[in-house]
Amino acid sequence: MTENPSENPLFQSPNSNNGHRPSEAERALELEARLPLTGWQMEVSKGLEYGLEAADSIRDRTIPTFSRGELPHYAGINTFMKAPYLEDVRRVGEYDVAIVGVPHDSGTTYRPGTRFGPQGIRRISALYTPYNFELGVDLREQITLCDVGDIFTIPANNEKSFDQISKGIAHIFSSGAFPIILGGDHSIGFPTVRGICRHLGDKKVGIIHFDRHADTQETDLDERMHTCPWFHATNMANAPAKNLVQLGIGGWQVPRQGVKVCRERSTNILTVTDIVEKGIDAAVDFALERALDGTDCVYISFDIDCIDAGFVPGTGWPEPGGLLPREALSLLGKIVQKAPVCGLEVVEVSPPYDISDMTSLMATRVICDTMAHLIVSGQLPRKQKPAYIHPEAQPQLVAWT
């Protein structure tokens, strides 16, 4: 696995050997020239076949009558980045990455609305192309991506919804497709990790959690709510508490009940100040050292409110003083490129509180960046299922009492 993009042959410039260190832009220009156009050409051909050739007055003959691809960005059906909708979820293992929505906000303790998160993220994702300039990645050309739609959650019933979520994520994870989950409130962190743990056998997963809130108390308002996922996830033997790393925690919304659990279970926390003072690279090293200590893979849970509230107003429990977007994306990218990542969830996007889709767009950027860094690090596309995926579902194993 490549740990530094500069060590990847794709990032080497012809100028590298004559004493000139190429700029990021120079490398990006060279990388784009090496990318194929096969995926785009297939999309055009399929569009013309399924969507009919354009009217005679249209000069660009790659344009069909009915929109069947990336363009125009304002048209089409709202799957994530207009990826194929996979109605038959039994075929999910045929794809490298599977997007799945979890429209659940019954675990919210203050402002509801995250049940519309998957819709909001999918809608604004149409704004993006599959190509990233700086990284020299084209998702359409380098991986296969599908959208399997949403888990059927049960309104006002967390536990039944959790059972549905765990079953759905276990199915995707065990297929070998990389699961990307669109939340939903953060209560889903427990059932998503539980779904992964069912197919780990005796392997272990570390959790890297981006958030302003610890989310480690046992119950809230007498239930397992969005403040509670990591108490219950780290009850499972496959997800040890010592491998829970929490980045960005702080402010006036970190309940003391949860802090006590962090202290008792020896979890790992960096505040925003810690990250700024240590520096991004040192924070990444801290996260990887602890999340990978005795584990086989890493699950990333990205709560959008880890970013300063001024940039992500559309969330249920905003907290000023969070990470800047560039800091959060840099942390995420360095972690993904250096860790065996087994899944990603992006939670707490609440479109009813959003402004100009800014928060949903930030979530889209987190997802696209993650896929790009998985490609750069050689984790995608997968040539075979990772060794940590156990084919048979295992019972839930409880480590804490």
mmCIF file of C-alpha atoms in Angstrom, residues 101-394:
data_model
loop_
_atom_site.group_PDB
_atom_site.id
_atom_site.type_symbol
_atom_site.label_atom_id
_atom_site.label_comp_id
_atom_site.label_asym_id
_atom_site.label_seq_id
_atom_site.Cartn_x
_atom_site.Cartn_y
_atom_site.Cartn_z
ATOM 1 C CA GLY A 101 -28.651 5.508 2.483
ATOM 2 C CA VAL A 102 -29.815 5.182 6.074
ATOM 3 C CA PRO A 103 -32.660 7.721 6.428
ATOM 4 C CA HIS A 104 -32.992 7.429 10.202
ATOM 5 C CA ASP A 105 -33.338 10.254 12.715
ATOM 6 C CA SER A 106 -35.339 8.628 15.509
ATOM 7 C CA GLY A 107 -32.154 8.712 17.590
ATOM 8 C CA THR A 108 -32.043 12.502 17.484
ATOM 9 C CA THR A 109 -32.331 14.249 20.839
ATOM 10 C CA TYR A 110 -32.782 17.825 19.612
ATOM 11 C CA ARG A 111 -33.317 18.881 15.973
ATOM 12 C CA PRO A 112 -34.691 16.159 13.663
ATOM 13 C CA GLY A 113 -34.202 16.150 9.908
ATOM 14 C CA THR A 114 -31.267 13.830 9.243
ATOM 15 C CA ARG A 115 -33.678 11.276 7.774
ATOM 16 C CA PHE A 116 -33.464 13.545 4.718
ATOM 17 C CA GLY A 117 -29.660 13.399 4.713
ATOM 18 C CA PRO A 118 -29.372 10.696 2.027
ATOM 19 C CA GLN A 119 -31.724 12.634 -0.260
ATOM 20 C CA GLY A 120 -29.820 15.883 0.268
ATOM 21 C CA ILE A 121 -26.414 14.332 -0.327
ATOM 22 C CA ARG A 122 -27.544 12.519 -3.465
ATOM 23 C CA ARG A 123 -29.188 15.649 -4.865
ATOM 24 C CA ILE A 124 -26.132 17.914 -4.587
ATOM 25 C CA SER A 125 -23.741 15.124 -5.609
ATOM 26 C CA ALA A 126 -25.025 15.647 -9.159
ATOM 27 C CA LEU A 127 -22.947 18.833 -9.136
ATOM 28 C CA TYR A 128 -19.723 16.821 -9.132
ATOM 29 C CA THR A 129 -17.850 15.227 -11.993
ATOM 30 C CA PRO A 130 -16.046 11.926 -11.307
ATOM 31 C CA TYR A 131 -12.618 13.555 -11.877
ATOM 32 C CA ASN A 132 -10.407 15.167 -9.205
ATOM 33 C CA PHE A 133 -7.697 17.463 -10.542
ATOM 34 C CA GLU A 134 -5.177 17.416 -7.683
ATOM 35 C CA LEU A 135 -5.235 13.661 -7.134
ATOM 36 C CA GLY A 136 -5.437 12.749 -10.811
ATOM 37 C CA VAL A 137 -8.304 10.351 -10.146
ATOM 38 C CA ASP A 138 -11.343 9.645 -12.310
ATOM 39 C CA LEU A 139 -13.845 7.514 -10.416
ATOM 40 C CA ARG A 140 -15.718 6.606 -13.595
ATOM 41 C CA GLU A 141 -12.557 5.235 -15.171
ATOM 42 C CA GLN A 142 -10.954 3.538 -12.179
ATOM 43 C CA ILE A 143 -13.699 1.895 -10.109
ATOM 44 C CA THR A 144 -17.246 0.585 -10.440
ATOM 45 C CA LEU A 145 -19.777 2.391 -8.259
ATOM 46 C CA CYS A 146 -23.421 1.612 -7.569
ATOM 47 C CA ASP A 147 -26.178 3.055 -5.408
ATOM 48 C CA VAL A 148 -28.305 0.392 -3.711
ATOM 49 C CA GLY A 149 -30.845 2.872 -2.387
ATOM 50 C CA ASP A 150 -31.907 3.093 1.253
ATOM 51 C CA ILE A 151 -32.269 0.740 4.188
ATOM 52 C CA PHE A 152 -35.946 0.403 5.149
ATOM 53 C CA THR A 153 -35.816 1.978 8.613
ATOM 54 C CA ILE A 154 -38.767 1.957 11.018
ATOM 55 C CA PRO A 155 -39.909 5.430 12.173
ATOM 56 C CA ALA A 156 -39.883 5.954 15.952
ATOM 57 C CA ASN A 157 -38.307 2.548 16.618
ATOM 58 C CA ASN A 158 -34.547 2.646 17.036
ATOM 59 C CA GLU A 159 -34.038 -1.031 17.836
ATOM 60 C CA LYS A 160 -35.952 -2.380 14.826
ATOM 61 C CA SER A 161 -34.177 0.157 12.631
ATOM 62 C CA PHE A 162 -30.838 -0.933 14.091
ATOM 63 C CA ASP A 163 -31.632 -4.549 13.188
ATOM 64 C CA GLN A 164 -32.447 -3.533 9.625
ATOM 65 C CA ILE A 165 -29.264 -1.453 9.348
ATOM 66 C CA SER A 166 -27.006 -4.189 10.700
ATOM 67 C CA LYS A 167 -28.464 -6.756 8.306
ATOM 68 C CA GLY A 168 -28.086 -4.430 5.318
ATOM 69 C CA ILE A 169 -24.517 -3.386 6.082
ATOM 70 C CA ALA A 170 -23.502 -6.983 6.827
ATOM 71 C CA HIS A 171 -24.806 -7.984 3.397
ATOM 72 C CA ILE A 172 -22.862 -5.274 1.553
ATOM 73 C CA PHE A 173 -19.674 -5.745 3.588
ATOM 74 C CA SER A 174 -19.636 -9.526 3.185
ATOM 75 C CA SER A 175 -20.084 -9.199 -0.592
ATOM 76 C CA GLY A 176 -16.698 -7.520 -0.914
ATOM 77 C CA ALA A 177 -18.102 -4.178 -2.080
ATOM 78 C CA PHE A 178 -16.768 -1.219 -0.103
ATOM 79 C CA PRO A 179 -19.720 0.217 1.882
ATOM 80 C CA ILE A 180 -20.307 3.985 2.000
ATOM 81 C CA ILE A 181 -23.224 4.917 4.240
ATOM 82 C CA LEU A 182 -25.219 8.143 3.958
ATOM 83 C CA GLY A 183 -26.797 8.991 7.318
ATOM 84 C CA GLY A 184 -28.957 9.530 9.169
ATOM 85 C CA ASP A 185 -28.224 10.545 12.751
ATOM 86 C CA HIS A 186 -25.209 9.190 14.597
ATOM 87 C CA SER A 187 -27.131 6.486 16.419
ATOM 88 C CA ILE A 188 -26.558 4.433 13.257
ATOM 89 C CA GLY A 189 -22.843 4.146 14.151
ATOM 90 C CA PHE A 190 -23.614 1.226 16.428
ATOM 91 C CA PRO A 191 -25.643 -0.914 13.988
ATOM 92 C CA THR A 192 -23.307 -0.167 11.064
ATOM 93 C CA VAL A 193 -20.274 -1.348 13.030
ATOM 94 C CA ARG A 194 -22.311 -4.316 14.323
ATOM 95 C CA GLY A 195 -23.056 -5.279 10.732
ATOM 96 C CA ILE A 196 -19.356 -5.226 9.877
ATOM 97 C CA CYS A 197 -18.400 -7.148 13.010
ATOM 98 C CA ARG A 198 -20.752 -9.984 12.033
ATOM 99 C CA HIS A 199 -18.390 -10.814 9.172
ATOM 100 C CA LEU A 200 -15.029 -10.270 10.863
ATOM 101 C CA GLY A 201 -14.734 -13.716 12.433
ATOM 102 C CA ASP A 202 -11.900 -13.356 14.959
ATOM 103 C CA LYS A 203 -10.585 -10.175 13.290
ATOM 104 C CA LYS A 204 -10.844 -6.732 14.859
ATOM 105 C CA VAL A 205 -11.746 -3.270 13.631
ATOM 106 C CA GLY A 206 -10.505 0.101 14.835
ATOM 107 C CA ILE A 207 -12.908 3.049 14.680
ATOM 108 C CA ILE A 208 -11.750 6.532 13.688
ATOM 109 C CA HIS A 209 -14.478 8.959 14.617
ATOM 110 C CA PHE A 210 -14.566 12.590 13.397
ATOM 111 C CA ASP A 211 -16.911 14.608 15.610
ATOM 112 C CA ARG A 212 -17.366 17.463 18.079
ATOM 113 C CA HIS A 213 -19.271 15.127 20.412
ATOM 114 C CA ALA A 214 -17.977 12.018 22.176
ATOM 115 C CA ASP A 215 -21.150 9.909 21.646
ATOM 116 C CA THR A 216 -20.058 7.416 24.291
ATOM 117 C CA GLN A 217 -22.794 7.455 26.912
ATOM 118 C CA GLU A 218 -24.854 4.317 27.487
ATOM 119 C CA THR A 219 -28.305 5.854 27.088
ATOM 120 C CA ASP A 220 -29.841 9.260 26.529
ATOM 121 C CA LEU A 221 -33.463 9.970 27.395
ATOM 122 C CA ASP A 222 -33.663 6.300 28.404
ATOM 123 C CA GLU A 223 -32.780 4.969 24.904
ATOM 124 C CA ARG A 224 -29.760 4.271 22.681
ATOM 125 C CA MET A 225 -29.725 7.589 20.873
ATOM 126 C CA HIS A 226 -27.316 9.485 18.601
ATOM 127 C CA THR A 227 -25.206 10.304 21.655
ATOM 128 C CA CYS A 228 -24.574 6.607 22.364
ATOM 129 C CA PRO A 229 -23.157 4.641 19.393
ATOM 130 C CA TRP A 230 -19.606 4.052 20.643
ATOM 131 C CA PHE A 231 -20.599 2.788 24.083
ATOM 132 C CA HIS A 232 -22.437 -0.061 22.382
ATOM 133 C CA ALA A 233 -20.073 -0.577 19.448
ATOM 134 C CA THR A 234 -17.126 -1.011 21.823
ATOM 135 C CA ASN A 235 -19.154 -3.591 23.751
ATOM 136 C CA MET A 236 -18.352 -5.924 20.878
ATOM 137 C CA ALA A 237 -15.170 -7.954 21.093
ATOM 138 C CA ASN A 238 -14.424 -7.192 17.428
ATOM 139 C CA ALA A 239 -14.320 -3.428 18.106
ATOM 140 C CA PRO A 240 -12.148 -2.836 21.192
ATOM 141 C CA ALA A 241 -12.510 0.466 23.004
ATOM 142 C CA LYS A 242 -8.736 0.970 23.013
ATOM 143 C CA ASN A 243 -8.945 1.222 19.219
ATOM 144 C CA LEU A 244 -11.577 3.974 19.219
ATOM 145 C CA VAL A 245 -9.978 7.257 18.113
ATOM 146 C CA GLN A 246 -12.026 10.460 18.281
ATOM 147 C CA LEU A 247 -10.875 13.566 16.416
ATOM 148 C CA GLY A 248 -12.194 17.086 17.027
ATOM 149 C CA ILE A 249 -14.078 16.479 20.287
ATOM 150 C CA GLY A 250 -14.825 19.574 22.347
ATOM 151 C CA GLY A 251 -17.069 22.480 23.216
ATOM 152 C CA TRP A 252 -20.187 22.699 25.335
ATOM 153 C CA GLN A 253 -22.003 19.570 24.172
ATOM 154 C CA VAL A 254 -19.884 16.685 25.473
ATOM 155 C CA PRO A 255 -21.945 15.111 28.297
ATOM 156 C CA ARG A 256 -19.978 14.088 31.366
ATOM 157 C CA GLN A 257 -21.552 10.612 31.319
ATOM 158 C CA GLY A 258 -19.783 10.023 28.019
ATOM 159 C CA VAL A 259 -16.506 11.499 29.221
ATOM 160 C CA LYS A 260 -16.554 9.062 32.135
ATOM 161 C CA VAL A 261 -16.906 6.150 29.697
ATOM 162 C CA CYS A 262 -13.968 7.426 27.619
ATOM 163 C CA ARG A 263 -11.837 7.578 30.750
ATOM 164 C CA GLU A 264 -12.903 4.145 32.010
ATOM 165 C CA ARG A 265 -12.426 2.422 28.637
ATOM 166 C CA SER A 266 -9.216 4.272 27.734
ATOM 167 C CA THR A 267 -10.419 5.543 24.385
ATOM 168 C CA ASN A 268 -8.323 8.065 22.455
ATOM 169 C CA ILE A 269 -9.329 11.699 21.983
ATOM 170 C CA LEU A 270 -7.781 14.687 20.224
ATOM 171 C CA THR A 271 -9.477 18.062 20.492
ATOM 172 C CA VAL A 272 -9.302 20.633 17.712
ATOM 173 C CA THR A 273 -6.637 22.457 19.712
ATOM 174 C CA ASP A 274 -4.640 19.234 20.034
ATOM 175 C CA ILE A 275 -4.784 18.751 16.270
ATOM 176 C CA VAL A 276 -3.791 22.330 15.525
ATOM 177 C CA GLU A 277 -0.916 22.334 18.028
ATOM 178 C CA LYS A 278 0.396 18.867 17.138
ATOM 179 C CA GLY A 279 -0.071 19.406 13.417
ATOM 180 C CA ILE A 280 -2.012 17.327 10.920
ATOM 181 C CA ASP A 281 0.716 14.727 10.377
ATOM 182 C CA ALA A 282 1.210 14.110 14.106
ATOM 183 C CA ALA A 283 -2.557 13.810 14.585
ATOM 184 C CA VAL A 284 -2.705 11.250 11.771
ATOM 185 C CA ASP A 285 0.122 9.267 13.332
ATOM 186 C CA PHE A 286 -1.689 9.335 16.697
ATOM 187 C CA ALA A 287 -4.932 8.105 15.112
ATOM 188 C CA LEU A 288 -3.317 5.317 13.109
ATOM 189 C CA GLU A 289 -1.091 4.080 15.923
ATOM 190 C CA ARG A 290 -4.061 3.605 18.223
ATOM 191 C CA ALA A 291 -6.724 2.524 15.734
ATOM 192 C CA LEU A 292 -4.418 -0.093 14.184
ATOM 193 C CA ASP A 293 -2.993 -1.467 17.438
ATOM 194 C CA GLY A 294 -3.921 -5.162 17.152
ATOM 195 C CA THR A 295 -6.691 -4.594 14.593
ATOM 196 C CA ASP A 296 -7.064 -5.720 10.994
ATOM 197 C CA CYS A 297 -8.973 -2.812 9.458
ATOM 198 C CA VAL A 298 -10.348 0.645 10.226
ATOM 199 C CA TYR A 299 -13.914 1.951 9.995
ATOM 200 C CA ILE A 300 -14.343 5.708 9.539
ATOM 201 C CA SER A 301 -17.332 7.466 11.045
ATOM 202 C CA PHE A 302 -17.470 11.072 9.859
ATOM 203 C CA ASP A 303 -19.954 13.277 11.698
ATOM 204 C CA ILE A 304 -20.335 16.398 9.574
ATOM 205 C CA ASP A 305 -20.494 18.564 12.709
ATOM 206 C CA CYS A 306 -16.780 17.936 13.334
ATOM 207 C CA ILE A 307 -16.370 20.874 10.959
ATOM 208 C CA ASP A 308 -16.902 24.380 12.307
ATOM 209 C CA ALA A 309 -20.604 25.241 12.357
ATOM 210 C CA GLY A 310 -20.065 28.256 10.111
ATOM 211 C CA PHE A 311 -19.274 25.892 7.225
ATOM 212 C CA VAL A 312 -21.917 23.215 7.903
ATOM 213 C CA PRO A 313 -25.112 24.854 9.202
ATOM 214 C CA GLY A 314 -27.274 21.925 8.099
ATOM 215 C CA THR A 315 -26.736 19.635 11.047
ATOM 216 C CA GLY A 316 -28.781 18.692 14.072
ATOM 217 C CA TRP A 317 -26.384 19.832 16.772
ATOM 218 C CA PRO A 318 -23.922 22.428 15.442
ATOM 219 C CA GLU A 319 -20.930 23.404 17.584
ATOM 220 C CA PRO A 320 -18.656 26.371 16.797
ATOM 221 C CA GLY A 321 -14.888 25.979 16.970
ATOM 222 C CA GLY A 322 -14.622 22.770 14.933
ATOM 223 C CA LEU A 323 -12.145 21.807 12.253
ATOM 224 C CA LEU A 324 -11.772 23.889 9.136
ATOM 225 C CA PRO A 325 -12.822 22.040 5.975
ATOM 226 C CA ARG A 326 -9.241 21.885 4.689
ATOM 227 C CA GLU A 327 -8.041 20.478 8.010
ATOM 228 C CA ALA A 328 -10.749 17.830 8.074
ATOM 229 C CA LEU A 329 -10.147 16.793 4.457
ATOM 230 C CA SER A 330 -6.384 16.667 4.982
ATOM 231 C CA LEU A 331 -6.752 14.497 8.088
ATOM 232 C CA LEU A 332 -9.174 12.211 6.295
ATOM 233 C CA GLY A 333 -7.035 11.834 3.191
ATOM 234 C CA LYS A 334 -3.837 11.020 5.075
ATOM 235 C CA ILE A 335 -5.642 8.474 7.249
ATOM 236 C CA VAL A 336 -7.320 6.747 4.305
ATOM 237 C CA GLN A 337 -4.068 6.482 2.369
ATOM 238 C CA LYS A 338 -2.260 4.853 5.301
ATOM 239 C CA ALA A 339 -4.895 2.550 6.810
ATOM 240 C CA PRO A 340 -6.766 -0.550 5.573
ATOM 241 C CA VAL A 341 -10.205 1.075 5.513
ATOM 242 C CA CYS A 342 -13.210 -1.264 5.553
ATOM 243 C CA GLY A 343 -16.063 1.259 5.373
ATOM 244 C CA LEU A 344 -17.183 4.881 5.700
ATOM 245 C CA GLU A 345 -20.269 6.529 7.108
ATOM 246 C CA VAL A 346 -21.120 10.231 6.875
ATOM 247 C CA VAL A 347 -23.765 11.235 9.383
ATOM 248 C CA GLU A 348 -25.777 14.127 10.850
ATOM 249 C CA VAL A 349 -26.454 15.975 7.583
ATOM 250 C CA SER A 350 -29.823 17.664 8.135
ATOM 251 C CA PRO A 351 -31.049 19.362 4.933
ATOM 252 C CA PRO A 352 -33.954 21.233 6.598
ATOM 253 C CA TYR A 353 -31.356 23.380 8.390
ATOM 254 C CA ASP A 354 -28.958 23.686 5.468
ATOM 255 C CA ILE A 355 -28.152 26.793 3.435
ATOM 256 C CA SER A 356 -27.530 26.461 -0.312
ATOM 257 C CA ASP A 357 -26.811 22.735 0.182
ATOM 258 C CA MET A 358 -23.449 23.637 1.772
ATOM 259 C CA THR A 359 -23.542 20.831 4.340
ATOM 260 C CA SER A 360 -24.689 18.187 1.873
ATOM 261 C CA LEU A 361 -21.944 19.309 -0.495
ATOM 262 C CA MET A 362 -19.352 18.943 2.262
ATOM 263 C CA ALA A 363 -20.596 15.395 2.860
ATOM 264 C CA THR A 364 -20.286 14.676 -0.856
ATOM 265 C CA ARG A 365 -16.720 15.972 -0.809
ATOM 266 C CA VAL A 366 -15.837 13.703 2.128
ATOM 267 C CA ILE A 367 -17.195 10.683 0.257
ATOM 268 C CA CYS A 368 -15.545 11.484 -3.072
ATOM 269 C CA ASP A 369 -12.208 12.273 -1.424
ATOM 270 C CA THR A 370 -12.338 8.969 0.443
ATOM 271 C CA MET A 371 -12.898 7.018 -2.768
ATOM 272 C CA ALA A 372 -10.084 8.908 -4.479
ATOM 273 C CA HIS A 373 -7.606 8.241 -1.662
ATOM 274 C CA LEU A 374 -8.574 4.570 -1.647
ATOM 275 C CA ILE A 375 -7.675 4.467 -5.345
ATOM 276 C CA VAL A 376 -4.372 6.320 -4.881
ATOM 277 C CA SER A 377 -3.373 3.992 -2.029
ATOM 278 C CA GLY A 378 -4.204 0.901 -4.065
ATOM 279 C CA GLN A 379 -7.136 -0.223 -1.903
ATOM 280 C CA LEU A 380 -9.570 0.220 -4.789
ATOM 281 C CA PRO A 381 -10.402 -1.444 -7.039
ATOM 282 C CA ARG A 382 -10.185 -4.649 -5.022
ATOM 283 C CA LYS A 383 -8.616 -7.591 -6.817
ATOM 284 C CA GLN A 384 -10.119 -9.917 -4.201
ATOM 285 C CA LYS A 385 -11.995 -9.697 -0.934
ATOM 286 C CA PRO A 386 -9.842 -8.476 1.945
ATOM 287 C CA ALA A 387 -8.706 -11.259 4.266
ATOM 288 C CA TYR A 388 -10.557 -9.694 7.201
ATOM 289 C CA ILE A 389 -13.974 -10.426 5.626
ATOM 290 C CA HIS A 390 -15.322 -13.686 7.041
ATOM 291 C CA PRO A 391 -17.872 -15.374 4.763
ATOM 292 C CA GLU A 392 -20.126 -16.612 7.549
ATOM 293 C CA ALA A 393 -22.043 -14.319 9.864
ATOM 294 C CA GLN A 394 -20.956 -14.605 13.482
#
